[in-house]
Amino acid sequence: MQAIHAIETPVIETQGLTKKFDKFVAVNKLNLSINEGEIFGLLGPNGAGKTTTLSMLATLLPPSGGSARVNGFDVSREASRVRKSIGFVFQDPSSDDLLTGRENLYLHSLMYGVDMRAAQKKIDAALELVDLTERQNERVKKYSGGMRRRLELARGLLHEPRILFLDEPTLGLDPQTREHLWKYIKRLSTEKKVTIIITTHYMEEADALCDRVAIIDRGKVVALDSPANLKKGLGGDVVYLSFRKPNKPNLAAVKKLRCVRNVKREGDRVTLSCDYAASQLQNILKAIGKVESVESRSPTLNDVFLHFTGKEIRDDDGDAEGGYHERMMHSGNR
Amino acid sequence: MSELSGLYALWLREVIVFSRERSRVVAALVQPLTWLVIFGTGLGSAVVLTGIETGVGSAVGGNAGITYQMFIFPGIMCMTVLYGCLFFGLYIIMDKRVDFLKEVLVAPLNRTTIFFGKVLGGATDSIIEVVILLALGAAFFGIHLTPATLALTLLLIFILMIAVVSLGLTIGSLMDSPEGFGLIGSFVIFPLFFLSGALFPVNNLPSWLYAFVRVNPVSYTVDGLRTLILGIGSFGLAVDFGVTAAFALVMVVIGTQAFARMKL
């Protein structure tokens, strides 16, 4: 009984957690409960309040209201204990690029008071875990973006935290490196049994990695479930229809169809959900009238996001990557 | 325990980085050597030092074996410290721009520990530069030191380093742009250096200038170093050590406060 109870105990619990910057409310009365051992995703567009939430949980930012407990410690009153029990991988590169990979890990062990007799072995194991053993004595300056992230993952684990925070871990990486990194994150979860909280604005990432996802928009959780359930909740496939003037969609007629749900119109576009869309397409088209184009597919988390917020996750990839490279260059100046 | 190993980690980091960037040492020595060789020789050929007193109080005319180069040597040591240590604070701004500082700040370490780690790291870099400068001084500029005066010299200048690194870190923690830091830094260094009597004897100054010299804490370090290295001084060694230490103490207090309040 005891063991079962322990598994059900949330390692992170927030109640009405709020952060205001002047009048802007970045995080709005957030209630979250994250269980031990899961990979939990905070999915939302840039500026939704994901990083602010993480910063408050990691005691880097004081909350403006509400409370949060991490590993049983209060983030406001027991900041030092919280910090000792968590690992954090930041959005921007945070390894020291004038030092070697191994030196970065060694200094981290010192700062976290890792027992020095055990430290060297732990560093070996951590390097092994992220496949950096061969490059450990090279300066981080010479590492690729993906290698840096892997080093930072290893570093975040050295002091054996029970929770690892990953803030946009694959931001600015190319798709191949990104999928590669997912493999390592999964490995950490299964081999180290560490609870992982990850923020991302990449839907595929949340889909591929997370046991549960909280969709966040403007500082609020708008949906929370496993990716599969979230998609299933939309009901069947998603059908996109577009129109060209003067043709107008006959929404009233299409809404009468039994299989159709969640009909939404946005300008010339209509989106709807439908079970077994492939076999119902003829009926839908007959009801709705002359269309310019039609497309149907299984729902993605983007559709889930669209459903709950009425907008798409804007993939500000260009901007985000620009910022990343700019910072990389600054770090090179050091 | 973890605070202590954290302090060691922060210090070690600076030492490793410094040992990898040897060009930094060379760059740090170009400026003082330029002053010594060019300014020291140039102006030295035109001035006769008057109004300086030896340790025992007898007046020297200008040829008591102390050349102008030797006379400004302690001041130039202080200049090396002022530039090297103050601009050490610039790295805080660089660290802010990448998330490296966050990695340090999220560690379960006291902000004061982080501050002292940085101060010790910066002072270690600077002491290496000063030792090289002293060796060059002994080889080429006629500087003589006994083990005792060498130890006291290094102690005094180390106290100054703590003060100036703290000042640099305070400025760095308050600012976000390297350009802004450069402006403020020069603005701070110029009066501290030129009003310290580094380049001229302070005894025969007009009273308005003398007043400025007396309120500048760096004057006392210069005076103390001059006493130790050349045997000439105006304020007394105890006063020199006392004022330099007080300067360091005030700067450390201000710096730890600024660090504790630093936002990311």
Coordinates of C-alpha atoms in Angstrom, one line a residue:
Chain A
M1 CA 0.0 0.0 0.0
Q2 CA 2.8 2.4 1.0
A3 CA 4.5 2.0 -2.4
I4 CA 1.3 2.6 -4.3
H5 CA 0.6 5.6 -2.2
A6 CA 4.1 7.0 -3.0
I7 CA 3.6 6.7 -6.7
E8 CA 0.3 8.6 -6.5
T9 CA 1.9 11.4 -4.5
P10 CA 2.4 14.4 -6.8
V11 CA 6.0 15.6 -6.9
I12 CA 4.8 19.0 -8.1
E13 CA 1.7 20.7 -7.0
T14 CA 0.7 24.3 -7.7
Q15 CA -2.3 26.1 -6.4
G16 CA -3.4 29.4 -8.0
L17 CA 0.2 30.0 -9.1
T18 CA 0.3 33.5 -10.6
K19 CA 3.0 35.7 -12.0
K20 CA 2.4 39.3 -13.0
F21 CA 4.9 41.6 -14.7
D22 CA 3.5 45.1 -14.0
K23 CA 0.0 44.7 -15.4
F24 CA 0.7 41.8 -17.7
V25 CA -0.4 38.5 -16.3
A26 CA 2.1 35.9 -17.6
V27 CA 0.8 33.0 -15.5
N28 CA -2.8 33.1 -14.3
K29 CA -3.9 31.0 -11.3
L30 CA -2.3 27.8 -12.5
N31 CA -3.3 24.6 -10.8
L32 CA -1.1 21.6 -11.7
S33 CA -0.4 18.3 -10.2
I34 CA 2.5 16.3 -11.7
N35 CA 3.1 12.7 -10.7
E36 CA 6.3 11.0 -10.0
G37 CA 8.1 9.4 -13.0
E38 CA 6.0 10.9 -15.8
I39 CA 7.2 13.1 -18.7
F40 CA 4.9 16.1 -18.4
G41 CA 4.7 18.6 -21.2
L42 CA 3.7 22.3 -21.1
L43 CA 2.7 23.0 -24.6
G44 CA 1.9 26.4 -25.9
P45 CA 2.9 29.2 -28.2
N46 CA 5.8 31.6 -27.4
G47 CA 4.8 33.9 -24.6
A48 CA 2.1 31.6 -23.2
G49 CA 3.8 31.5 -19.8
K50 CA 5.6 28.2 -20.0
T51 CA 9.1 29.4 -19.1
T52 CA 7.8 31.7 -16.5
T53 CA 6.0 28.8 -14.9
L54 CA 9.2 26.7 -15.0
S55 CA 11.2 29.6 -13.5
M56 CA 8.9 29.9 -10.6
L57 CA 9.0 26.1 -9.9
A58 CA 12.8 26.3 -10.0
T59 CA 12.8 29.3 -7.6
L60 CA 14.4 31.6 -10.2
L61 CA 11.4 33.9 -10.1
P62 CA 9.2 34.6 -7.0
P63 CA 5.5 34.0 -7.6
S64 CA 3.2 37.0 -7.4
G65 CA 0.4 34.9 -6.0
G66 CA -0.6 31.3 -5.1
S67 CA 1.8 28.6 -4.1
A68 CA 3.8 25.7 -5.4
R69 CA 5.4 22.7 -3.8
V70 CA 8.3 20.9 -5.5
N71 CA 9.4 17.6 -4.0
G72 CA 7.4 18.6 -1.0
F73 CA 9.3 21.9 -0.5
D74 CA 7.6 25.3 -0.8
V75 CA 9.2 27.3 -3.6
S76 CA 9.0 30.6 -1.7
R77 CA 10.1 29.4 1.7
E78 CA 12.4 26.5 1.0
A79 CA 14.1 27.7 -2.2
S80 CA 17.5 26.2 -1.4
R81 CA 16.0 22.7 -0.8
V82 CA 14.0 22.9 -3.9
R83 CA 17.1 23.8 -5.9
K84 CA 19.0 20.9 -4.5
S85 CA 16.3 18.5 -5.5
I86 CA 15.9 19.6 -9.1
G87 CA 17.9 19.7 -12.3
F88 CA 17.4 22.4 -14.9
V89 CA 18.3 22.6 -18.6
F90 CA 17.7 26.1 -19.8
Q91 CA 16.3 27.3 -23.0
D92 CA 19.5 28.9 -24.1
P93 CA 22.9 27.3 -24.1
S94 CA 24.2 27.4 -20.6
S95 CA 27.4 25.3 -20.7
D96 CA 30.7 27.2 -20.4
D97 CA 32.1 27.0 -23.8
L98 CA 35.7 27.8 -22.7
L99 CA 35.8 24.7 -20.6
T100 CA 35.7 21.1 -21.8
G101 CA 32.6 19.0 -21.5
R102 CA 34.1 17.1 -18.5
E103 CA 35.1 20.3 -16.8
N104 CA 31.6 21.6 -17.0
L105 CA 30.3 18.5 -15.3
Y106 CA 33.0 18.6 -12.7
L107 CA 32.3 22.2 -11.7
H108 CA 28.6 21.4 -11.6
S109 CA 29.3 18.5 -9.2
L110 CA 31.3 20.8 -7.0
M111 CA 28.5 23.5 -7.0
Y112 CA 25.9 20.9 -6.0
G113 CA 28.1 19.4 -3.3
V114 CA 28.2 16.0 -4.9
D115 CA 30.4 13.7 -2.9
M116 CA 33.8 14.0 -4.6
R117 CA 34.8 10.3 -4.4
A118 CA 31.6 9.4 -6.2
A119 CA 31.7 12.4 -8.6
Q120 CA 34.2 11.0 -11.1
K121 CA 32.3 7.8 -11.5
K122 CA 29.0 9.7 -11.9
I123 CA 30.5 12.0 -14.5
D124 CA 31.7 8.9 -16.4
A125 CA 28.2 7.4 -16.3
A126 CA 26.5 10.7 -17.3
L127 CA 28.9 11.1 -20.3
E128 CA 28.2 7.5 -21.3
L129 CA 24.4 8.1 -21.0
V130 CA 24.5 10.9 -23.6
D131 CA 27.3 9.4 -25.7
L132 CA 29.8 12.1 -25.1
T133 CA 32.6 10.0 -23.6
E134 CA 34.8 10.4 -26.6
R135 CA 34.5 14.1 -26.8
Q136 CA 34.6 14.8 -23.1
N137 CA 38.0 16.5 -23.2
E138 CA 37.2 18.9 -26.0
R139 CA 36.1 22.4 -25.3
V140 CA 32.4 23.0 -25.6
K141 CA 33.1 25.7 -28.1
K142 CA 33.7 22.9 -30.6
Y143 CA 30.5 21.0 -29.8
S144 CA 27.5 21.1 -32.1
G145 CA 24.2 22.5 -30.8
G146 CA 22.9 19.0 -30.3
M147 CA 26.0 17.9 -28.4
R148 CA 25.7 20.9 -26.1
R149 CA 22.2 20.0 -25.3
R150 CA 23.2 16.5 -24.5
L151 CA 26.0 17.8 -22.2
E152 CA 23.4 20.0 -20.5
L153 CA 21.1 17.0 -20.0
A154 CA 23.9 15.0 -18.5
R155 CA 24.8 18.0 -16.2
G156 CA 21.2 18.4 -15.1
L157 CA 21.3 14.8 -13.8
L158 CA 24.7 14.7 -12.0
H159 CA 23.4 15.5 -8.6
E160 CA 20.6 12.9 -9.0
P161 CA 17.6 15.2 -8.9
R162 CA 14.2 13.7 -8.6
I163 CA 12.8 16.2 -11.1
L164 CA 14.4 17.5 -14.3
F165 CA 13.1 20.6 -15.9
L166 CA 13.8 21.0 -19.7
D167 CA 12.9 24.4 -21.1
E168 CA 12.5 24.1 -24.9
P169 CA 15.2 21.5 -25.0
T170 CA 15.3 21.2 -28.8
L171 CA 14.8 24.9 -29.7
G172 CA 16.9 25.9 -32.7
L173 CA 18.0 22.3 -33.5
D174 CA 17.4 20.7 -36.9
P175 CA 14.7 18.1 -37.1
Q176 CA 17.1 15.2 -37.2
T177 CA 19.0 16.3 -34.1
R178 CA 15.7 17.0 -32.4
E179 CA 14.5 13.4 -32.8
H180 CA 17.9 12.2 -31.7
L181 CA 17.6 14.2 -28.6
W182 CA 14.1 12.8 -27.8
K183 CA 15.8 9.4 -27.7
Y184 CA 18.1 10.6 -24.9
I185 CA 15.3 12.3 -23.0
K186 CA 13.3 9.0 -23.1
R187 CA 16.4 7.1 -22.0
L188 CA 16.7 9.4 -18.9
S189 CA 13.1 8.8 -18.0
T190 CA 13.3 5.1 -18.2
E191 CA 16.8 4.5 -16.9
K192 CA 17.0 7.1 -14.2
K193 CA 13.3 7.1 -13.3
V194 CA 13.4 10.9 -13.0
T195 CA 10.3 13.0 -13.4
I196 CA 10.7 15.2 -16.4
I197 CA 8.8 18.5 -17.0
I198 CA 9.3 19.8 -20.5
T199 CA 8.1 23.0 -22.2
T200 CA 7.8 23.1 -25.9
H201 CA 6.0 24.8 -28.7
Y202 CA 6.6 21.9 -31.0
M203 CA 3.5 19.7 -31.2
E204 CA 5.4 16.7 -32.5
E205 CA 7.7 16.9 -29.6
A206 CA 4.9 16.9 -27.0
D207 CA 3.3 14.1 -28.9
A208 CA 6.4 12.0 -29.1
L209 CA 7.7 12.4 -25.6
C210 CA 5.0 13.3 -23.1
D211 CA 2.8 11.0 -20.9
R212 CA 0.6 14.0 -20.2
V213 CA 0.4 17.4 -21.8
A214 CA -1.0 20.6 -20.4
I215 CA -1.9 23.0 -23.2
I216 CA -1.3 26.5 -22.1
D217 CA -2.5 29.7 -23.6
R218 CA -2.2 33.2 -22.1
G219 CA -1.0 31.8 -18.8
K220 CA -3.9 29.4 -18.3
V221 CA -4.2 25.6 -18.8
V222 CA -6.9 25.1 -21.4
A223 CA -6.6 21.3 -21.6
L224 CA -4.7 18.6 -19.8
D225 CA -4.5 14.9 -20.7
S226 CA -2.4 12.3 -22.5
P227 CA -1.7 13.3 -26.2
A228 CA -3.8 10.3 -27.3
N229 CA -6.8 11.3 -25.2
L230 CA -6.5 14.9 -26.2
K231 CA -6.6 13.9 -29.9
K232 CA -9.4 11.4 -29.3
G233 CA -11.4 14.0 -27.5
L234 CA -11.7 15.9 -30.8
G235 CA -13.6 12.9 -32.2
G236 CA -12.3 11.1 -35.2
D237 CA -10.6 12.9 -38.1
V238 CA -10.3 16.5 -38.9
V239 CA -11.7 17.8 -42.2
Y240 CA -10.6 21.1 -43.7
L241 CA -12.7 22.7 -46.3
S242 CA -12.0 25.9 -48.2
F243 CA -14.3 28.1 -50.3
R244 CA -14.0 30.6 -53.0
K245 CA -16.5 33.5 -53.4
P246 CA -19.3 33.6 -54.2
N247 CA -19.8 30.1 -52.9
K248 CA -20.8 30.0 -49.2
P249 CA -20.6 27.0 -46.9
N250 CA -24.0 25.7 -45.8
L251 CA -23.1 25.2 -42.2
A252 CA -26.6 24.6 -41.0
A253 CA -26.9 21.5 -43.3
V254 CA -23.5 20.1 -42.4
K255 CA -24.2 20.5 -38.7
K256 CA -27.3 18.2 -39.1
L257 CA -25.1 15.3 -40.1
R258 CA -24.8 12.8 -37.3
C259 CA -21.1 12.1 -37.6
V260 CA -20.0 15.8 -37.6
R261 CA -18.9 17.8 -34.6
N262 CA -17.0 20.9 -33.7
V263 CA -17.8 22.9 -36.9
K264 CA -15.8 26.1 -37.0
R265 CA -15.6 28.7 -39.6
E266 CA -12.7 31.1 -40.1
G267 CA -13.1 33.3 -43.1
D268 CA -13.0 31.1 -46.2
R269 CA -12.1 28.0 -44.2
V270 CA -14.2 25.6 -42.3
T271 CA -12.8 23.0 -39.9
L272 CA -14.9 20.1 -38.5
S273 CA -14.4 16.8 -36.8
C274 CA -15.9 13.6 -38.1
D275 CA -15.6 9.9 -37.3
Y276 CA -14.4 7.8 -40.3
A277 CA -14.1 10.9 -42.4
A278 CA -13.0 8.9 -45.5
S279 CA -16.4 7.2 -45.7
Q280 CA -18.4 10.3 -44.8
L281 CA -16.7 12.7 -47.1
Q282 CA -19.4 12.4 -49.9
N283 CA -22.2 13.3 -47.4
I284 CA -20.3 16.2 -46.0
L285 CA -19.6 17.7 -49.4
K286 CA -23.2 17.2 -50.5
A287 CA -24.4 19.1 -47.4
I288 CA -21.9 21.9 -47.4
G289 CA -22.0 22.9 -51.1
K290 CA -19.4 23.7 -53.7
V291 CA -15.9 23.7 -52.2
E292 CA -12.5 24.9 -53.4
S293 CA -10.5 22.2 -51.7
V294 CA -11.0 19.5 -49.1
E295 CA -8.5 17.7 -46.9
S296 CA -9.0 15.2 -44.2
R297 CA -6.5 13.7 -41.7
S298 CA -6.1 12.3 -38.2
P299 CA -6.0 15.1 -35.6
T300 CA -2.7 16.4 -34.3
L301 CA -2.0 18.3 -31.1
N302 CA -2.2 21.4 -33.3
D303 CA -5.8 20.6 -34.0
V304 CA -6.3 20.1 -30.3
F305 CA -4.8 23.5 -29.6
L306 CA -6.9 25.1 -32.4
H307 CA -10.0 23.6 -30.9
F308 CA -9.4 24.9 -27.4
T309 CA -7.9 28.3 -28.2
G310 CA -9.4 29.1 -31.6
K311 CA -6.0 29.7 -33.0
E312 CA -3.0 27.8 -34.2
I313 CA 0.3 27.6 -32.4
R314 CA 2.3 30.1 -34.3
D315 CA 5.5 28.5 -35.1
D316 CA 7.9 31.5 -34.5
D317 CA 10.7 29.2 -35.5
G318 CA 12.6 31.8 -37.5
D319 CA 12.6 34.3 -34.6
A320 CA 13.4 31.8 -32.0
E321 CA 16.3 30.4 -34.0
G322 CA 17.6 33.9 -34.7
G323 CA 17.7 34.5 -31.0
Y324 CA 19.4 31.3 -30.3
H325 CA 22.2 31.9 -32.8
E326 CA 22.6 35.5 -31.7
R327 CA 23.2 34.2 -28.2
M328 CA 25.5 31.5 -29.4
M329 CA 27.6 34.2 -31.0
H330 CA 27.7 36.3 -27.8
S331 CA 28.8 33.3 -25.9
G332 CA 31.6 32.9 -28.4
N333 CA 32.8 36.4 -27.6
R334 CA 33.7 35.5 -24.1
Chain B
M1 CA 30.5 22.2 2.9
S2 CA 28.8 22.5 -0.4
E3 CA 29.2 26.3 -0.1
L4 CA 32.9 25.8 0.2
S5 CA 33.2 23.4 -2.7
G6 CA 31.0 25.8 -4.7
L7 CA 33.4 28.6 -3.9
Y8 CA 36.2 26.4 -5.1
A9 CA 34.3 25.6 -8.3
L10 CA 33.7 29.2 -9.1
W11 CA 37.3 30.1 -8.4
L12 CA 38.6 27.1 -10.4
R13 CA 36.5 28.1 -13.4
E14 CA 38.2 31.5 -13.6
V15 CA 41.6 30.0 -13.2
I16 CA 41.1 27.4 -15.9
V17 CA 39.7 30.1 -18.3
F18 CA 42.5 32.5 -17.5
S19 CA 45.2 29.8 -18.0
R20 CA 43.7 29.0 -21.4
E21 CA 43.6 32.6 -22.5
R22 CA 47.2 33.5 -22.2
S23 CA 46.7 36.4 -24.7
R24 CA 44.7 38.1 -21.9
V25 CA 47.9 38.2 -19.7
V26 CA 49.9 39.8 -22.6
A27 CA 47.1 42.2 -23.4
A28 CA 46.9 43.2 -19.7
L29 CA 50.6 43.9 -19.6
V30 CA 50.8 46.0 -22.7
Q31 CA 49.2 49.1 -21.2
P32 CA 51.3 49.3 -18.0
L33 CA 54.5 48.7 -20.0
T34 CA 53.6 51.4 -22.4
W35 CA 53.2 53.8 -19.6
L36 CA 56.4 52.8 -17.9
V37 CA 58.6 52.7 -21.0
I38 CA 57.2 55.6 -23.1
F39 CA 55.5 57.9 -20.6
G40 CA 58.0 57.1 -17.9
T41 CA 61.0 57.7 -20.1
G42 CA 59.5 60.7 -21.9
L43 CA 58.4 62.6 -18.9
G44 CA 61.2 61.3 -16.8
S45 CA 63.7 63.0 -19.0
A46 CA 62.0 66.3 -18.4
V47 CA 61.2 66.3 -14.7
V48 CA 63.1 66.4 -11.4
L49 CA 61.2 65.0 -8.6
T50 CA 60.9 67.3 -5.6
G51 CA 59.0 67.1 -2.4
I52 CA 59.2 63.3 -2.0
E53 CA 60.5 61.9 1.2
T54 CA 62.2 58.7 2.0
G55 CA 61.0 56.4 4.7
V56 CA 63.2 57.9 7.3
G57 CA 62.1 61.4 6.5
S58 CA 65.0 63.0 4.7
A59 CA 64.3 65.0 1.7
V60 CA 65.6 63.8 -1.6
G61 CA 66.3 66.2 -4.4
G62 CA 65.7 64.0 -7.4
N63 CA 68.7 61.8 -7.7
A64 CA 68.4 59.6 -4.7
G65 CA 68.6 56.6 -7.1
I66 CA 64.9 56.9 -7.8
T67 CA 64.1 57.6 -11.4
Y68 CA 60.7 58.8 -12.6
Q69 CA 60.0 55.4 -14.0
M70 CA 60.6 53.8 -10.6
F71 CA 58.5 56.5 -9.0
I72 CA 55.4 55.8 -11.1
F73 CA 55.9 52.0 -10.9
P74 CA 53.6 51.5 -7.9
G75 CA 51.0 53.7 -9.5
I76 CA 51.2 51.7 -12.7
M77 CA 50.7 48.5 -10.7
C78 CA 47.5 50.0 -9.4
M79 CA 46.4 51.0 -12.9
T80 CA 46.9 47.4 -14.0
V81 CA 44.6 46.3 -11.1
L82 CA 42.1 49.0 -11.8
Y83 CA 41.6 48.0 -15.4
G84 CA 42.0 44.3 -15.0
C85 CA 39.7 43.9 -12.0
L86 CA 37.1 46.5 -12.9
F87 CA 36.6 45.0 -16.3
F88 CA 36.3 41.6 -14.8
G89 CA 32.8 42.7 -14.0
L90 CA 32.1 42.8 -17.7
Y91 CA 32.0 39.0 -17.8
I92 CA 28.9 39.1 -15.6
I93 CA 27.2 40.9 -18.4
M94 CA 28.4 38.3 -20.9
D95 CA 27.3 35.5 -18.6
K96 CA 23.9 37.1 -18.4
R97 CA 23.5 37.0 -22.2
V98 CA 23.9 33.3 -22.3
D99 CA 22.2 31.3 -19.6
F100 CA 25.5 30.3 -17.9
L101 CA 24.8 32.7 -15.0
K102 CA 21.4 31.0 -14.6
E103 CA 23.1 27.7 -14.3
V104 CA 25.2 29.1 -11.4
L105 CA 22.3 30.9 -9.8
V106 CA 20.0 27.9 -9.8
A107 CA 22.7 25.9 -8.0
P108 CA 21.9 25.5 -4.3
L109 CA 24.5 28.1 -3.4
N110 CA 24.3 31.3 -1.5
R111 CA 24.5 34.4 -3.7
T112 CA 27.3 35.7 -1.3
T113 CA 29.2 32.5 -2.1
I114 CA 28.8 33.1 -5.8
F115 CA 30.0 36.7 -5.3
F116 CA 33.1 35.7 -3.4
G117 CA 33.9 33.0 -5.9
K118 CA 33.9 35.6 -8.6
V119 CA 35.9 38.0 -6.5
L120 CA 38.6 35.5 -5.7
G121 CA 38.7 34.3 -9.3
G122 CA 39.2 37.9 -10.6
A123 CA 41.8 38.7 -7.9
T124 CA 43.7 35.6 -8.8
D125 CA 43.9 36.6 -12.5
S126 CA 45.1 40.0 -11.5
I127 CA 47.7 38.8 -9.0
I128 CA 49.3 36.8 -11.7
E129 CA 49.6 39.9 -13.9
V130 CA 51.0 41.9 -11.0
V131 CA 53.6 39.3 -10.2
I132 CA 54.7 39.3 -13.8
L133 CA 54.8 43.1 -13.8
L134 CA 56.9 43.0 -10.6
A135 CA 59.3 40.5 -12.2
L136 CA 59.7 42.8 -15.2
G137 CA 60.2 45.7 -12.8
A138 CA 63.0 43.9 -11.0
A139 CA 64.6 42.9 -14.3
F140 CA 64.4 46.2 -16.2
F141 CA 63.2 49.1 -14.0
G142 CA 65.4 48.8 -11.0
I143 CA 62.8 47.6 -8.5
H144 CA 64.1 45.9 -5.5
L145 CA 62.1 43.9 -3.0
T146 CA 63.0 41.8 0.0
P147 CA 60.8 38.7 0.8
A148 CA 59.1 40.7 3.5
T149 CA 58.3 43.8 1.4
L150 CA 57.3 41.5 -1.5
A151 CA 54.8 39.7 0.8
L152 CA 53.4 43.0 2.1
T153 CA 53.2 44.4 -1.4
L154 CA 51.2 41.5 -2.7
L155 CA 49.0 41.6 0.4
L156 CA 48.2 45.3 -0.1
I157 CA 47.6 45.0 -3.8
F158 CA 45.4 41.9 -3.2
I159 CA 43.2 44.0 -0.9
L160 CA 42.9 46.6 -3.6
M161 CA 42.0 43.8 -6.1
I162 CA 39.1 42.6 -3.8
A163 CA 37.8 46.2 -3.7
V164 CA 38.0 46.8 -7.4
V165 CA 36.7 43.4 -8.5
S166 CA 33.7 44.0 -6.1
L167 CA 33.2 47.4 -7.7
G168 CA 33.3 45.9 -11.2
L169 CA 30.9 43.1 -10.2
T170 CA 28.5 45.7 -8.7
I171 CA 28.5 47.7 -11.9
G172 CA 28.1 44.5 -14.0
S173 CA 25.2 43.2 -11.9
L174 CA 23.4 46.5 -12.4
M175 CA 23.9 46.8 -16.2
D176 CA 22.8 44.9 -19.2
S177 CA 25.0 46.1 -22.0
P178 CA 28.8 45.8 -22.4
E179 CA 28.9 49.2 -24.1
G180 CA 27.3 50.8 -21.0
F181 CA 29.7 49.0 -18.8
G182 CA 32.6 50.4 -20.9
L183 CA 31.4 53.9 -20.4
I184 CA 30.8 53.7 -16.7
G185 CA 34.0 51.8 -16.2
S186 CA 36.2 54.4 -17.8
F187 CA 34.2 57.1 -15.9
V188 CA 35.1 55.4 -12.7
I189 CA 38.7 54.4 -13.5
F190 CA 39.9 57.8 -14.7
P191 CA 39.5 59.8 -11.4
L192 CA 40.6 56.8 -9.3
F193 CA 43.8 56.6 -11.3
F194 CA 44.7 60.2 -12.0
L195 CA 43.8 61.5 -8.5
S196 CA 45.8 58.8 -6.8
G197 CA 49.2 60.4 -7.1
A198 CA 50.2 57.6 -9.3
L199 CA 52.0 60.0 -11.7
F200 CA 53.1 62.8 -9.4
P201 CA 54.2 63.4 -5.8
V202 CA 51.3 64.5 -3.6
N203 CA 53.2 66.7 -1.1
N204 CA 53.4 70.0 -3.0
L205 CA 50.0 70.0 -4.7
P206 CA 47.6 72.9 -4.6
S207 CA 45.1 72.3 -1.8
W208 CA 42.1 71.7 -4.0
L209 CA 43.9 68.9 -5.8
Y210 CA 45.4 67.5 -2.6
A211 CA 41.9 67.3 -1.2
F212 CA 40.8 65.1 -4.1
V213 CA 43.8 62.9 -3.6
R214 CA 43.1 62.5 0.1
V215 CA 39.5 61.3 -0.5
N216 CA 40.5 58.8 -3.2
P217 CA 41.1 55.4 -1.6
V218 CA 43.5 54.3 -4.3
S219 CA 45.9 57.1 -3.3
Y220 CA 46.6 55.1 -0.1
T221 CA 47.3 51.9 -2.0
V222 CA 49.7 53.8 -4.3
D223 CA 51.3 55.4 -1.2
G224 CA 51.6 52.1 0.6
L225 CA 53.2 50.4 -2.4
R226 CA 55.6 53.3 -2.9
T227 CA 56.6 53.0 0.8
L228 CA 57.2 49.3 0.4
I229 CA 58.9 49.3 -2.9
L230 CA 60.8 52.6 -2.9
G231 CA 60.9 53.5 0.7
I232 CA 59.1 56.8 0.1
G233 CA 55.6 57.6 1.3
S234 CA 53.4 60.4 2.7
F235 CA 50.6 58.9 4.8
G236 CA 52.2 56.1 6.8
L237 CA 51.9 52.4 6.0
A238 CA 49.3 51.6 8.7
V239 CA 47.0 54.3 7.3
D240 CA 47.6 53.0 3.8
F241 CA 46.6 49.4 4.7
G242 CA 43.7 50.7 6.8
V243 CA 42.1 52.8 4.2
T244 CA 42.7 50.2 1.4
A245 CA 41.1 47.5 3.6
A246 CA 38.2 49.8 4.5
F247 CA 37.7 50.5 0.7
A248 CA 37.6 46.7 0.1
L249 CA 35.1 46.1 3.0
V250 CA 32.7 48.8 1.7
M251 CA 32.9 47.5 -1.8
V252 CA 32.3 43.9 -0.7
V253 CA 29.3 44.9 1.3
I254 CA 27.8 46.9 -1.6
G255 CA 28.7 44.1 -4.1
T256 CA 27.1 41.3 -2.1
Q257 CA 23.9 43.5 -1.8
A258 CA 23.9 44.2 -5.5
F259 CA 24.4 40.5 -6.3
A260 CA 21.6 39.4 -4.0
R261 CA 19.3 41.7 -5.8
M262 CA 20.5 41.0 -9.3
K263 CA 17.6 40.0 -11.7
L264 CA 18.0 37.8 -14.7

